CSV table of C-alpha atoms in Angstrom, one decimal:
chain,number,residue,atom,x,y,z
V,1,MET,CA,173.5,134.0,148.0
V,2,SER,CA,170.7,136.5,147.7
V,3,SER,CA,168.2,136.8,150.6
V,4,LEU,CA,164.4,137.2,150.6
V,5,TYR,CA,164.9,140.9,151.3
V,6,ALA,CA,166.7,143.4,149.1
V,7,SER,CA,169.3,145.5,150.9
V,8,ASP,CA,167.5,148.8,150.4
V,9,THR,CA,164.0,147.7,151.3
V,10,GLN,CA,162.0,145.5,153.6
V,11,THR,CA,159.6,144.4,150.8
V,12,PRO,CA,160.3,140.7,150.2
V,13,VAL,CA,162.0,139.9,147.0
V,14,TYR,CA,160.9,136.4,145.8
V,15,ASP,CA,163.0,134.2,143.6
V,16,VAL,CA,159.9,133.8,141.5
V,17,VAL,CA,156.4,135.3,141.2
V,18,GLY,CA,153.9,133.1,139.3
V,19,VAL,CA,151.1,134.8,137.5
V,20,GLY,CA,148.1,132.5,137.3
V,21,PHE,CA,147.6,129.2,139.2
V,22,GLY,CA,146.2,126.7,136.8
V,23,PRO,CA,147.6,123.1,136.5
V,24,ALA,CA,150.9,124.3,134.9
V,25,ASN,CA,151.9,126.7,137.7
V,26,LEU,CA,150.5,124.3,140.3
V,27,ALA,CA,152.9,121.7,139.0
V,28,LEU,CA,155.7,124.2,139.3
V,29,ALA,CA,154.7,125.0,142.9
V,30,ILE,CA,154.9,121.3,143.6
V,31,ALA,CA,158.3,121.0,142.0
V,32,ILE,CA,159.6,124.0,144.1
V,33,GLU,CA,158.1,122.5,147.2
V,34,GLU,CA,159.8,119.2,146.7
V,35,TYR,CA,163.1,120.9,145.8
V,36,ASN,CA,162.9,123.0,149.0
V,37,GLU,CA,162.2,120.0,151.1
V,38,ALA,CA,165.5,118.4,150.0
V,39,ALA,CA,167.6,121.6,149.8
V,40,ALA,CA,169.6,123.3,152.5
V,41,PRO,CA,167.8,126.3,154.1
V,42,ASP,CA,170.0,128.8,152.3
V,43,GLN,CA,169.5,127.1,149.0
V,44,ARG,CA,165.7,127.1,149.0
V,45,LEU,CA,163.6,129.0,146.4
V,46,THR,CA,161.1,131.6,147.6
V,47,ALA,CA,157.9,131.7,145.5
V,48,ILE,CA,154.5,133.2,145.4
V,49,PHE,CA,151.7,132.5,142.9
V,50,LEU,CA,148.9,135.0,142.2
V,51,GLU,CA,145.5,133.8,141.1
V,52,LYS,CA,142.5,135.9,140.3
V,53,GLN,CA,140.0,133.1,141.1
V,54,ALA,CA,138.7,132.9,144.7
V,55,ASP,CA,140.0,129.3,145.0
V,56,PHE,CA,141.5,126.7,142.8
V,57,GLY,CA,139.4,125.6,139.8
V,58,TRP,CA,140.1,124.1,136.4
V,59,HIS,CA,137.5,124.0,133.6
V,60,ARG,CA,134.6,123.8,136.0
V,61,GLY,CA,132.2,124.6,133.3
V,62,MET,CA,133.0,121.3,131.5
V,63,LEU,CA,133.0,118.9,134.5
V,64,LEU,CA,130.4,116.8,132.8
V,65,GLU,CA,129.2,113.6,134.4
V,66,GLY,CA,130.8,110.7,132.7
V,67,ALA,CA,133.5,112.8,130.9
V,68,THR,CA,136.9,111.3,131.2
V,69,MET,CA,140.5,112.6,130.9
V,70,GLN,CA,142.3,112.1,127.6
V,71,VAL,CA,145.6,111.5,129.4
V,72,SER,CA,146.7,108.7,131.7
V,73,PHE,CA,146.5,109.2,135.4
V,74,LEU,CA,150.3,108.7,135.4
V,75,LYS,CA,150.6,112.0,133.6
V,76,ASP,CA,149.6,113.8,136.7
V,77,LEU,CA,151.4,116.9,138.2
V,78,ALA,CA,154.4,115.0,139.6
V,79,THR,CA,154.9,111.4,138.6
V,80,MET,CA,156.8,111.8,135.3
V,81,ARG,CA,159.2,114.2,137.1
V,82,ASN,CA,159.4,112.2,140.4
V,83,PRO,CA,157.7,108.8,140.5
V,84,THR,CA,157.9,108.7,144.3
V,85,SER,CA,156.3,112.2,144.8
V,86,ARG,CA,153.7,112.5,147.5
V,87,PHE,CA,151.8,114.7,145.1
V,88,GLY,CA,151.1,111.9,142.6
V,89,PHE,CA,147.7,110.6,141.6
V,90,VAL,CA,148.3,107.3,143.5
V,91,PRO,CA,149.1,109.0,146.8
V,92,TYR,CA,146.0,111.1,146.3
V,93,LEU,CA,143.9,108.0,145.9
V,94,GLN,CA,145.4,106.5,149.0
V,95,ASP,CA,144.7,109.7,151.0
V,96,ARG,CA,141.1,109.7,149.8
V,97,GLY,CA,140.7,106.1,150.7
V,98,ARG,CA,140.0,105.0,147.1
V,99,LEU,CA,143.2,103.3,146.0
V,100,VAL,CA,141.9,99.7,146.0
V,101,ASP,CA,138.6,100.8,144.4
V,102,PHE,CA,140.4,102.6,141.6
V,103,ILE,CA,142.6,99.6,140.9
V,104,ASN,CA,139.4,97.4,140.8
V,105,HIS,CA,137.9,100.0,138.4
V,106,LYS,CA,140.6,99.0,135.8
V,107,VAL,CA,140.8,102.4,134.1
V,108,LEU,CA,143.7,104.3,132.8
V,109,PHE,CA,141.8,107.6,132.3
V,110,PRO,CA,140.0,108.8,135.4
V,111,SER,CA,136.8,111.0,135.2
V,112,ARG,CA,137.4,114.7,134.7
V,113,GLU,CA,135.5,115.2,138.0
V,114,GLU,CA,137.9,113.0,139.9
V,115,PHE,CA,141.0,114.6,138.3
V,116,HIS,CA,139.7,118.0,139.2
V,117,ASP,CA,139.4,116.8,142.8
V,118,TYR,CA,143.0,115.6,142.6
V,119,LEU,CA,144.2,119.0,141.3
V,120,GLY,CA,142.4,120.7,144.2
V,121,TRP,CA,144.0,118.2,146.6
V,122,CYS,CA,147.4,119.2,145.2
V,123,ALA,CA,146.6,122.9,145.5
V,124,ASP,CA,145.7,122.5,149.1
V,125,GLY,CA,149.2,121.0,149.7
V,126,VAL,CA,151.0,124.1,148.5
V,127,ASP,CA,148.5,126.8,149.5
V,128,HIS,CA,151.1,128.6,151.5
V,129,MET,CA,152.6,129.7,148.2
V,130,VAL,CA,149.4,131.0,146.7
V,131,GLY,CA,147.4,134.2,146.9
V,132,TYR,CA,143.8,133.8,145.7
V,133,GLY,CA,141.5,136.6,144.6
V,134,LEU,CA,144.4,138.6,143.3
V,135,GLU,CA,144.6,140.0,139.7
V,136,VAL,CA,147.9,141.2,138.2
V,137,SER,CA,147.6,144.6,136.6
V,138,ALA,CA,151.2,145.4,135.7
V,139,VAL,CA,154.7,144.1,135.6
V,140,ARG,CA,157.7,146.5,135.4
V,141,THR,CA,161.4,146.9,136.2
V,142,ALA,CA,161.9,147.9,139.8
V,143,THR,CA,163.1,151.5,139.6
V,144,ASP,CA,165.0,151.4,143.0
V,145,ALA,CA,166.8,148.1,142.4
V,146,ASP,CA,170.6,147.9,142.5
V,147,PRO,CA,172.2,147.4,139.1
V,148,GLY,CA,172.5,143.7,138.4
V,149,SER,CA,169.9,142.7,141.0
V,150,ARG,CA,167.5,141.9,138.2
V,151,ILE,CA,164.4,142.7,140.2
V,152,VAL,CA,160.9,143.3,138.7
V,153,GLU,CA,157.8,144.5,140.4
V,154,VAL,CA,154.3,143.0,140.0
V,155,ASP,CA,151.3,145.1,140.8
V,156,VAL,CA,148.3,143.2,142.1
V,157,ALA,CA,144.7,144.3,142.9
V,158,VAL,CA,142.2,142.4,145.0
V,159,VAL,CA,139.4,141.1,142.8
V,160,GLY,CA,136.1,143.0,143.5
V,161,ALA,CA,137.8,145.7,145.6
V,162,SER,CA,137.8,148.6,143.2
V,163,GLY,CA,139.4,151.8,144.3
V,164,THR,CA,142.0,150.2,146.6
V,165,GLU,CA,145.7,150.7,146.1
V,166,PRO,CA,147.4,147.7,144.4
V,167,THR,CA,149.9,145.6,146.4
V,168,THR,CA,153.3,145.3,144.8
V,169,TYR,CA,155.4,142.0,144.8
V,170,ARG,CA,159.0,142.0,144.0
V,171,ALA,CA,160.8,139.1,142.3
V,172,ARG,CA,164.0,138.1,140.4
V,173,ASN,CA,162.0,136.0,137.9
V,174,ILE,CA,158.4,135.7,136.8
V,175,VAL,CA,156.4,132.8,135.4
V,176,LEU,CA,153.4,133.6,133.2
V,177,GLY,CA,150.7,130.9,133.4
V,178,THR,CA,147.5,132.8,132.7
V,179,GLY,CA,146.0,130.1,130.5
V,180,LEU,CA,144.0,130.2,127.3
V,181,VAL,CA,141.0,132.5,126.5
V,182,PRO,CA,137.7,131.1,125.1
V,183,LYS,CA,137.3,131.9,121.5
V,184,LEU,CA,134.0,132.8,119.8
V,185,PRO,CA,133.6,133.5,116.0
V,186,ALA,CA,133.9,137.1,114.9
V,187,GLY,CA,130.7,139.1,115.6
V,188,ILE,CA,129.4,136.6,118.2
V,189,GLU,CA,129.1,137.6,121.8
V,190,SER,CA,128.2,135.5,124.9
V,191,SER,CA,124.7,136.1,126.1
V,192,GLU,CA,121.8,134.5,127.9
V,193,ARG,CA,121.2,132.1,125.0
V,194,VAL,CA,124.7,132.1,123.4
V,195,TRP,CA,127.3,130.2,125.3
V,196,HIS,CA,130.9,129.2,125.0
V,197,SER,CA,131.5,125.6,126.0
V,198,SER,CA,133.9,126.8,128.8
V,199,GLU,CA,130.9,128.2,130.7
V,200,PHE,CA,128.5,125.4,129.7
V,201,LEU,CA,127.5,124.0,133.1
V,202,HIS,CA,127.4,127.4,134.7
V,203,ARG,CA,125.0,128.6,132.0
V,204,LEU,CA,123.0,125.4,132.2
V,205,ASP,CA,122.5,125.9,135.9
V,206,ARG,CA,120.9,129.3,135.2
V,207,PHE,CA,118.9,128.0,132.2
V,208,THR,CA,115.2,128.5,133.1
V,209,GLU,CA,113.5,127.1,130.0
V,210,PRO,CA,111.2,124.3,131.4
V,211,ASP,CA,110.7,122.5,128.2
V,212,PRO,CA,113.4,123.4,125.6
V,213,HIS,CA,112.7,122.5,122.0
V,214,ARG,CA,116.1,122.7,120.4
V,215,PHE,CA,119.8,123.2,121.1
V,216,VAL,CA,122.5,123.9,118.5
V,217,VAL,CA,126.1,122.9,119.2
V,218,VAL,CA,128.9,124.4,117.0
V,219,GLY,CA,132.2,122.6,116.7
V,220,ALA,CA,133.8,119.3,115.8
V,221,GLY,CA,136.2,118.6,118.7
V,222,GLN,CA,135.9,116.7,122.0
V,223,SER,CA,134.1,119.5,123.9
V,224,ALA,CA,131.5,119.9,121.1
V,225,ALA,CA,130.8,116.1,121.1
V,226,GLU,CA,130.6,116.1,124.9
V,227,VAL,CA,128.2,119.0,125.0
V,228,ALA,CA,126.0,117.4,122.3
V,229,ASP,CA,126.0,114.1,124.3
V,230,HIS,CA,125.2,115.8,127.6
V,231,LEU,CA,122.3,117.8,126.1
V,232,HIS,CA,120.9,114.8,124.3
V,233,ARG,CA,120.9,112.8,127.5
V,234,THR,CA,119.7,115.6,129.8
V,235,TYR,CA,116.7,116.9,127.7
V,236,PRO,CA,114.9,113.9,126.2
V,237,GLY,CA,112.3,116.2,124.7
V,238,ALA,CA,114.7,118.5,122.9
V,239,GLU,CA,116.4,118.2,119.5
V,240,VAL,CA,120.2,118.6,119.5
V,241,CYS,CA,121.7,119.8,116.2
V,242,ALA,CA,125.5,119.4,116.0
V,243,VAL,CA,126.9,121.8,113.3
V,244,LEU,CA,130.3,120.8,112.0
V,245,SER,CA,132.2,121.8,108.8
V,246,ARG,CA,133.6,118.3,108.5
V,247,TYR,CA,131.8,115.2,107.2
V,248,GLY,CA,131.7,114.0,110.8
V,249,TYR,CA,133.6,113.8,114.1
V,250,SER,CA,137.2,112.6,113.6
V,251,PRO,CA,138.8,110.3,116.1
V,252,ALA,CA,141.9,111.3,118.0
V,253,ASP,CA,145.1,109.4,117.0
V,254,ASP,CA,146.2,108.0,120.4
V,255,SER,CA,148.2,105.1,118.9
V,256,PRO,CA,151.5,104.3,120.7
V,257,TYR,CA,153.8,105.8,118.0
V,258,ALA,CA,151.8,108.9,117.6
V,259,ASN,CA,151.8,109.4,121.3
V,260,ARG,CA,155.6,109.7,121.2
V,261,PHE,CA,154.9,113.3,120.1
V,262,PHE,CA,154.0,113.9,123.8
V,263,ASP,CA,157.2,112.3,125.2
V,264,PRO,CA,159.7,114.6,127.0
V,265,GLU,CA,162.4,113.6,124.5
V,266,ALA,CA,160.2,115.0,121.7
V,267,VAL,CA,160.5,118.5,123.1
V,268,ASP,CA,164.3,118.3,122.7
V,269,LEU,CA,163.9,117.2,119.1
V,270,TYR,CA,161.2,119.8,118.3
V,271,HIS,CA,163.1,122.7,119.9
V,272,GLY,CA,166.3,121.9,118.1
V,273,ALA,CA,164.6,121.5,114.7
V,274,GLU,CA,164.4,124.2,112.0
V,275,PRO,CA,161.1,126.2,111.9
V,276,ALA,CA,160.0,124.5,108.7
V,277,VAL,CA,160.5,121.0,110.2
V,278,ARG,CA,158.6,122.1,113.3
V,279,ASP,CA,155.7,123.2,111.1
V,280,ARG,CA,155.6,119.9,109.3
V,281,LEU,CA,155.7,117.9,112.5
V,282,MET,CA,152.9,119.9,113.9
V,283,GLY,CA,150.9,119.4,110.7
V,284,TYR,CA,151.5,115.6,110.9
V,285,HIS,CA,150.3,115.3,114.4
V,286,ARG,CA,147.6,117.9,115.0
V,287,ASN,CA,145.1,115.0,115.0
V,288,THR,CA,146.5,113.8,118.3
V,289,ASN,CA,144.9,116.7,120.1
V,290,TYR,CA,143.1,119.4,118.0
V,291,GLY,CA,139.6,119.1,116.6
V,292,VAL,CA,139.3,115.3,117.4
V,293,VAL,CA,137.1,113.2,119.6
V,294,ASP,CA,137.5,110.1,121.6
V,295,ILE,CA,136.4,107.1,119.5
V,296,ASP,CA,134.2,105.6,122.2
V,297,LEU,CA,132.1,108.9,122.3
V,298,ILE,CA,131.9,108.9,118.5
V,299,ASP,CA,130.6,105.4,118.5
V,300,GLU,CA,128.1,106.2,121.2
V,301,LEU,CA,126.7,109.2,119.4
V,302,TYR,CA,126.5,107.3,116.1
V,303,ARG,CA,124.7,104.5,117.9
V,304,ARG,CA,122.1,106.8,119.3
V,305,SER,CA,121.6,108.6,116.0
V,306,TYR,CA,121.1,105.4,114.1
V,307,GLN,CA,118.7,104.0,116.7
V,308,GLU,CA,116.6,107.2,116.4
V,309,LYS,CA,116.5,106.7,112.6
V,310,VAL,CA,115.2,103.2,113.2
V,311,ARG,CA,112.4,104.6,115.4
V,312,GLY,CA,111.6,107.4,113.0
V,313,GLU,CA,112.1,110.1,115.7
V,314,GLU,CA,115.4,111.7,114.9
V,315,ARG,CA,116.4,114.0,117.8
V,316,LEU,CA,120.2,114.0,117.4
V,317,ARG,CA,120.9,115.7,114.1
V,318,ILE,CA,124.5,115.9,112.7
V,319,LEU,CA,124.5,118.8,110.3
V,320,ASN,CA,127.8,118.0,108.6
V,321,THR,CA,129.7,120.0,106.0
V,322,SER,CA,127.9,123.0,107.4
V,323,ARG,CA,128.6,126.3,109.3
V,324,VAL,CA,126.6,128.9,111.2
V,325,ASP,CA,126.6,132.0,109.2
V,326,ARG,CA,124.8,134.3,111.6
V,327,LEU,CA,122.3,134.6,114.5
V,328,ASP,CA,119.2,136.7,114.8
V,329,GLN,CA,116.4,137.1,117.3
V,330,ASP,CA,112.7,137.3,116.7
V,331,PRO,CA,109.5,136.7,118.8
V,332,GLU,CA,109.8,132.9,118.1
V,333,GLY,CA,113.3,132.8,119.6
V,334,LEU,CA,117.0,132.7,118.7
V,335,GLY,CA,117.5,132.1,115.0
V,336,VAL,CA,120.5,130.1,113.9
V,337,HIS,CA,121.3,130.3,110.1
V,338,VAL,CA,123.1,127.1,109.1
V,339,ARG,CA,124.6,127.0,105.6
V,340,ASN,CA,125.5,123.7,103.9
V,341,LEU,CA,129.0,124.3,102.5
V,342,ALA,CA,128.5,121.6,99.8
V,343,THR,CA,125.1,122.7,98.5
V,344,GLY,CA,125.0,126.3,99.4
V,345,THR,CA,121.5,126.0,100.9
V,346,THR,CA,120.7,127.7,104.2
V,347,GLU,CA,118.3,126.5,107.0
V,348,ARG,CA,117.1,128.7,109.8
V,349,LEU,CA,116.8,126.9,113.1
V,350,THR,CA,115.0,128.4,116.0
V,351,ALA,CA,116.9,127.4,119.1
V,352,ASP,CA,116.6,127.8,122.9
V,353,ALA,CA,120.4,128.1,123.1
V,354,VAL,CA,123.5,127.8,120.9
V,355,VAL,CA,126.7,126.5,122.4
V,356,TYR,CA,130.0,127.4,120.6
V,357,ALA,CA,132.6,124.7,121.3
V,358,THR,CA,135.1,126.7,119.2
V,359,GLY,CA,138.2,126.3,121.3
V,360,TYR,CA,140.6,128.8,122.8
V,361,THR,CA,143.2,131.3,121.8
V,362,GLU,CA,146.5,132.2,123.3
V,363,PRO,CA,146.6,135.7,124.6
V,364,ASP,CA,149.8,137.6,124.0
V,365,PRO,CA,152.0,136.8,127.0
V,366,THR,CA,153.5,140.2,126.9
V,367,ARG,CA,150.2,142.1,127.4
V,368,LEU,CA,151.0,142.4,131.2
V,369,LEU,CA,154.7,143.2,130.8
V,370,GLY,CA,154.5,147.0,130.1
V,371,ASP,CA,158.0,148.4,129.3
V,372,LEU,CA,159.5,144.9,129.7
V,373,ALA,CA,157.7,143.8,126.5
V,374,ALA,CA,160.2,145.8,124.4
V,375,SER,CA,163.0,143.7,125.7
V,376,CYS,CA,161.4,140.4,124.6
V,377,LEU,CA,162.9,139.2,121.3
V,378,ARG,CA,160.8,137.8,118.5
V,379,ASP,CA,161.4,135.6,115.4
V,380,GLY,CA,160.8,136.5,111.8
V,381,GLU,CA,157.1,135.8,112.2
V,382,GLY,CA,156.7,138.0,115.2
V,383,ARG,CA,156.5,135.1,117.7
V,384,LEU,CA,158.4,135.2,121.0
V,385,ARG,CA,161.7,133.5,121.0
V,386,ILE,CA,161.7,130.9,123.8
V,387,ARG,CA,164.8,129.1,125.1
V,388,ARG,CA,164.7,125.4,125.9
V,389,ASP,CA,164.1,126.1,129.6
V,390,TYR,CA,160.9,128.0,128.7
V,391,ARG,CA,162.5,131.4,129.2
V,392,VAL,CA,161.7,134.2,126.9
V,393,ASP,CA,164.8,135.3,125.0
V,394,THR,CA,165.4,138.9,126.0
V,395,THR,CA,167.9,141.8,125.4
V,396,PRO,CA,170.9,141.9,127.7
V,397,GLU,CA,169.5,144.9,129.5
V,398,LEU,CA,166.7,142.8,131.0
V,399,GLU,CA,168.4,140.6,133.6
V,400,ALA,CA,165.2,139.3,135.2
V,401,ALA,CA,163.9,136.1,133.6
V,402,ILE,CA,160.4,135.7,132.1
V,403,TYR,CA,159.2,132.1,131.9
V,404,LEU,CA,156.1,130.9,130.0
V,405,GLN,CA,153.7,128.2,130.9
V,406,GLY,CA,151.8,128.1,127.7
V,407,GLY,CA,152.4,130.1,124.5
V,408,THR,CA,155.4,127.9,123.6
V,409,GLU,CA,153.9,125.5,121.0
V,410,HIS,CA,155.8,127.1,118.2
V,411,THR,CA,159.1,126.3,119.9
V,412,HIS,CA,158.4,123.3,122.1
V,413,GLY,CA,155.7,121.4,120.3
V,414,ILE,CA,152.2,120.4,121.0
V,415,THR,CA,152.8,119.8,124.7
V,416,GLY,CA,153.5,123.5,125.3
V,417,ASN,CA,149.9,124.0,126.5
V,418,LEU,CA,149.0,120.5,127.6
V,419,LEU,CA,148.6,118.8,130.9
V,420,SER,CA,150.5,115.7,129.7
V,421,MET,CA,153.9,117.4,130.1
V,422,ALA,CA,153.1,119.6,133.1
V,423,ALA,CA,155.2,117.6,135.6
V,424,VAL,CA,158.3,117.4,133.4
V,425,ARG,CA,158.0,121.0,132.3
V,426,ALA,CA,157.7,122.2,135.9
V,427,GLY,CA,160.8,120.3,136.8
V,428,GLU,CA,162.8,122.0,134.0
V,429,VAL,CA,161.6,125.4,135.0
V,430,CYS,CA,162.4,124.7,138.6
V,431,ALA,CA,165.9,123.5,137.7
V,432,SER,CA,166.5,126.7,135.6
V,433,LEU,CA,165.3,128.9,138.6
V,434,VAL,CA,167.8,127.1,140.9
V,435,THR,CA,170.6,127.6,138.4
V,436,ARG,CA,169.9,131.2,138.1
V,437,ARG,CA,169.7,131.7,141.8
V,438,THR,CA,173.0,129.9,142.6
V,439,ALA,CA,175.0,130.9,139.6
V,440,PRO,CA,173.4,133.9,137.8
V,441,GLU,CA,176.5,134.5,135.8
V,442,THR,CA,176.0,131.3,133.9
V,443,ALA,CA,172.3,131.7,133.3
V,444,THR,CA,172.7,133.4,129.9
V,445,ALA,CA,174.6,130.3,128.7
V,446,LEU,CA,171.6,128.1,129.0
V,447,ALA,CA,169.9,127.5,125.6
């Protein structure tokens, strides 16, 4: 059994170093914590998670009042893996003194604000495994490690402390959970009046215009609809123009059979299917998650828009089958050029601010891996090959394991980036780490 310290150094060697500490790696920390509580002392996993934020936070810029989760509270960070976990949403409610009140509330989908509080409560429960305010700058093979010890080194800098020497962590496995990156259209940059929805509330807090005239919201998904709704309610004197290339907002398919695409068993089916079958399945079921809006919000926005037409004072404008071609700036303000795709006509709107709810992109997980990236195998389309236990398939020379929390949609299905499978996914990664720690010679046999 390997110890926390390598034989030739007093630098700790962890079983796993986690890069990033969003909900996915938080769920993994919980799974490791619960495994260690039941394991014998010499069987426990040693882990450290490194997070560049100063404390735990999840989509703070979109914690809009009234916005709810799109997943059941039972799909928390632990319950689907361990229904009796002390880290479940129900124990959280009991600890906060709101269990009876929540039951009386008769909701399946808590507010986003409450779920964020739950996540923070969980993070507090495993904070002994987390280092905040630390940004990973490099990952590499440990040059002084014994052959077969499969140790990697992770260089970490303190955020805001430029010029200081990085701290190095050593581990037998790493888990990359750095999350998604906000995406803006080509040529568009965030500024005082151009925002991505991920920073919406932060930008709004600094917005100094006392009497805004017009906002433009670009996008057709849940975030776009929520931003349009919030601006329309918050600024009763302002016009809100929602620009979307579709004919209107499309509802999310959350019917029972479609939701089976999010079941744990669906991951086995998806991972074992041929690439062409995976692509078809993803095409069939993209409307369960991407570019869709909760039907209750669609109905509410339509109700308001219709009522304004009755009154003859249209303030919520849905500019459908349209796109923003470009932005410009003149003495009158920010110019937003909106082109109707059906007619080809263009309208220039002067706006106080434009919000792009244009989604996120997956950064290349190997960007931090340095020389280790060359050992990561890829498929015919250049995508990383991922084993069923979320490990990157690597050449035999790399004995350390690289696990991905995110970036696995092409191999594991739509749940690869989603909260709904975080608990089960964390359990599978934890089980794989345990197997590799106790029987490394069998690890390569796991598919």
